[in-house]
Amino acid sequence: MKRVLLPLIVCAAIFTADQAFSEARLKKGQTVYVPVYSHILVGPQGYSFRLAVTLSIRNTDFRSPITVVSIDYFDTGGKLVRRYLKRPVRLNPMASTHVFIAETDTSGGIGANFIVRWRAEREVNEPVIESVMIGGRSGQGISFVSQGQEIIE
């Protein structure tokens, strides 16, 4: 019985992921929550493993620019740690921008997040907004990605 269920589960997961990518969504703006981790806990004693964070914002529209209105960084307790933009940033079609947080900066904590606000003059393809975390120590490396999720303010 277990041999039959596993292929069905895998097929369902592939269909769901494929379906999500095939549904292009047009928007004129969003507020996006992006989880990030300045460190994670590993091992039986919860050893703190520090991570560098790169927030990536990619305009996926071929014809129209988008404007990144704000990039705000919050800590585990929900307190604003840092505002990254002094003024809005225009991203031309297919352009991207990023924010980098060094491994040594643990001000966000294990439950940190970015709130990214963007807008466009007309409906455009949703940008890809994600964070990449990476760290290495003593020959071990950890890396993973967190996807941004639209939220309503």
Coordinates of C-alpha atoms in Angstrom, one line a residue:
M1 CA 0.0 0.0 0.0
K2 CA 2.8 2.4 0.8
R3 CA 4.4 1.9 -2.6
V4 CA 1.2 3.1 -4.3
L5 CA 0.7 6.2 -2.1
L6 CA 4.1 7.6 -2.6
P7 CA 3.9 8.0 -6.4
L8 CA 0.4 9.5 -6.0
I9 CA 1.7 12.1 -3.5
V10 CA 4.7 13.0 -5.7
C11 CA 2.4 13.4 -8.7
A12 CA 0.0 15.6 -6.7
A13 CA 2.9 17.8 -5.5
I14 CA 4.3 18.2 -9.1
F15 CA 0.8 19.1 -10.5
T16 CA 0.3 21.6 -7.7
A17 CA 3.7 23.3 -8.2
D18 CA 3.3 23.2 -12.0
Q19 CA -0.2 24.7 -11.8
A20 CA 1.0 27.5 -9.5
F21 CA 3.8 28.5 -12.0
S22 CA 1.4 28.4 -15.0
E23 CA -1.1 30.9 -13.5
A24 CA 0.4 34.3 -14.3
R25 CA -1.1 37.0 -12.0
L26 CA -1.3 40.7 -13.1
K27 CA -1.1 43.3 -10.4
K28 CA -0.7 47.1 -10.0
G29 CA 1.1 46.8 -6.6
Q30 CA 1.4 44.6 -3.5
T31 CA 2.7 44.5 0.0
V32 CA 4.9 41.3 0.4
Y33 CA 6.0 39.5 3.5
V34 CA 9.4 37.7 3.2
P35 CA 10.6 35.5 6.0
V36 CA 14.4 35.6 6.7
Y37 CA 16.7 34.0 9.2
S38 CA 19.8 35.7 10.5
H39 CA 20.6 32.3 12.2
I40 CA 19.1 28.9 12.7
L41 CA 19.4 26.4 15.5
V42 CA 21.2 23.1 14.8
G43 CA 22.2 20.0 16.6
P44 CA 20.9 18.5 19.8
Q45 CA 21.8 21.5 21.9
G46 CA 20.4 24.1 19.6
Y47 CA 23.8 25.6 18.4
S48 CA 23.3 28.9 16.6
F49 CA 24.4 28.8 13.0
R50 CA 24.7 32.3 11.5
L51 CA 23.5 33.0 8.0
A52 CA 24.0 35.8 5.5
V53 CA 20.7 37.0 3.9
T54 CA 20.1 38.3 0.4
L55 CA 16.7 39.7 -0.4
S56 CA 16.1 39.7 -4.1
I57 CA 13.3 41.7 -5.9
R58 CA 13.0 40.9 -9.6
N59 CA 10.7 42.6 -12.1
T60 CA 9.3 39.8 -14.3
D61 CA 7.4 42.0 -16.7
F62 CA 8.9 42.3 -20.2
R63 CA 7.2 45.7 -21.0
S64 CA 6.7 47.8 -17.9
P65 CA 8.8 49.1 -15.0
I66 CA 7.8 48.7 -11.4
T67 CA 8.6 50.9 -8.5
V68 CA 9.8 49.5 -5.2
V69 CA 8.3 51.9 -2.7
S70 CA 9.8 50.5 0.5
I71 CA 11.9 47.7 2.0
D72 CA 11.6 47.5 5.7
Y73 CA 13.4 44.9 8.0
F74 CA 11.7 43.7 11.2
D75 CA 13.0 41.6 14.0
T76 CA 11.6 38.5 15.7
G77 CA 9.5 40.7 18.1
G78 CA 8.0 42.7 15.2
K79 CA 10.1 45.8 15.9
L80 CA 11.3 47.8 12.8
V81 CA 15.1 47.4 12.7
R82 CA 16.0 49.2 9.5
R83 CA 14.4 51.0 6.5
Y84 CA 16.4 50.3 3.4
L85 CA 15.1 52.9 0.9
K86 CA 15.3 56.6 1.3
R87 CA 13.3 57.0 -1.9
P88 CA 11.5 54.7 -4.2
V89 CA 13.5 52.6 -6.7
R90 CA 12.4 52.1 -10.3
L91 CA 13.1 48.6 -11.7
N92 CA 13.0 48.5 -15.5
P93 CA 11.5 45.5 -17.3
M94 CA 13.4 42.3 -16.3
A95 CA 15.7 44.3 -13.9
S96 CA 16.3 43.4 -10.3
T97 CA 17.6 44.8 -7.0
H98 CA 18.8 43.3 -3.7
V99 CA 19.5 43.9 -0.1
F100 CA 22.3 42.1 1.7
I101 CA 22.6 41.4 5.4
A102 CA 25.9 40.0 6.6
E103 CA 26.3 36.9 8.7
T104 CA 27.6 39.0 11.6
D105 CA 24.3 41.0 11.7
T106 CA 22.0 39.1 14.0
S107 CA 19.7 42.1 14.8
G108 CA 16.7 40.5 13.1
G109 CA 16.9 37.2 15.0
I110 CA 15.6 33.8 14.0
G111 CA 12.1 35.2 13.1
A112 CA 13.1 38.3 11.1
N113 CA 11.2 39.4 8.0
F114 CA 11.1 42.0 5.3
I115 CA 8.0 43.9 4.2
V116 CA 8.4 45.0 0.6
R117 CA 5.9 47.4 -1.0
W118 CA 5.9 47.9 -4.8
R119 CA 3.6 49.5 -7.4
A120 CA 3.2 49.9 -11.1
E121 CA 1.3 52.4 -13.4
R122 CA -0.5 49.5 -15.1
E123 CA -1.1 45.8 -14.4
V124 CA 2.2 43.9 -14.7
N125 CA 3.5 40.4 -14.0
E126 CA 4.0 39.9 -10.3
P127 CA 7.7 40.4 -9.4
V128 CA 9.6 37.5 -7.8
I129 CA 10.5 38.5 -4.2
E130 CA 12.5 36.0 -2.2
S131 CA 15.3 35.7 0.3
V132 CA 18.3 33.5 0.1
M133 CA 20.1 32.5 3.3
I134 CA 23.5 30.9 3.2
G135 CA 26.2 30.2 5.8
G136 CA 29.2 28.0 6.3
R137 CA 31.4 26.9 9.1
S138 CA 34.0 24.1 9.6
G139 CA 33.4 22.6 6.1
Q140 CA 29.6 22.6 6.6
G141 CA 27.3 24.8 4.5
I142 CA 23.6 25.6 4.7
S143 CA 21.5 27.4 2.1
F144 CA 17.8 27.8 1.5
V145 CA 15.3 30.1 -0.1
S146 CA 12.1 31.7 1.4
Q147 CA 9.4 33.0 -1.0
G148 CA 7.6 36.2 -0.4
Q149 CA 3.9 36.1 0.2
E150 CA 1.4 38.9 -0.6
I151 CA -0.3 40.2 2.5
I152 CA -3.1 42.7 3.1
E153 CA -2.2 45.6 5.4

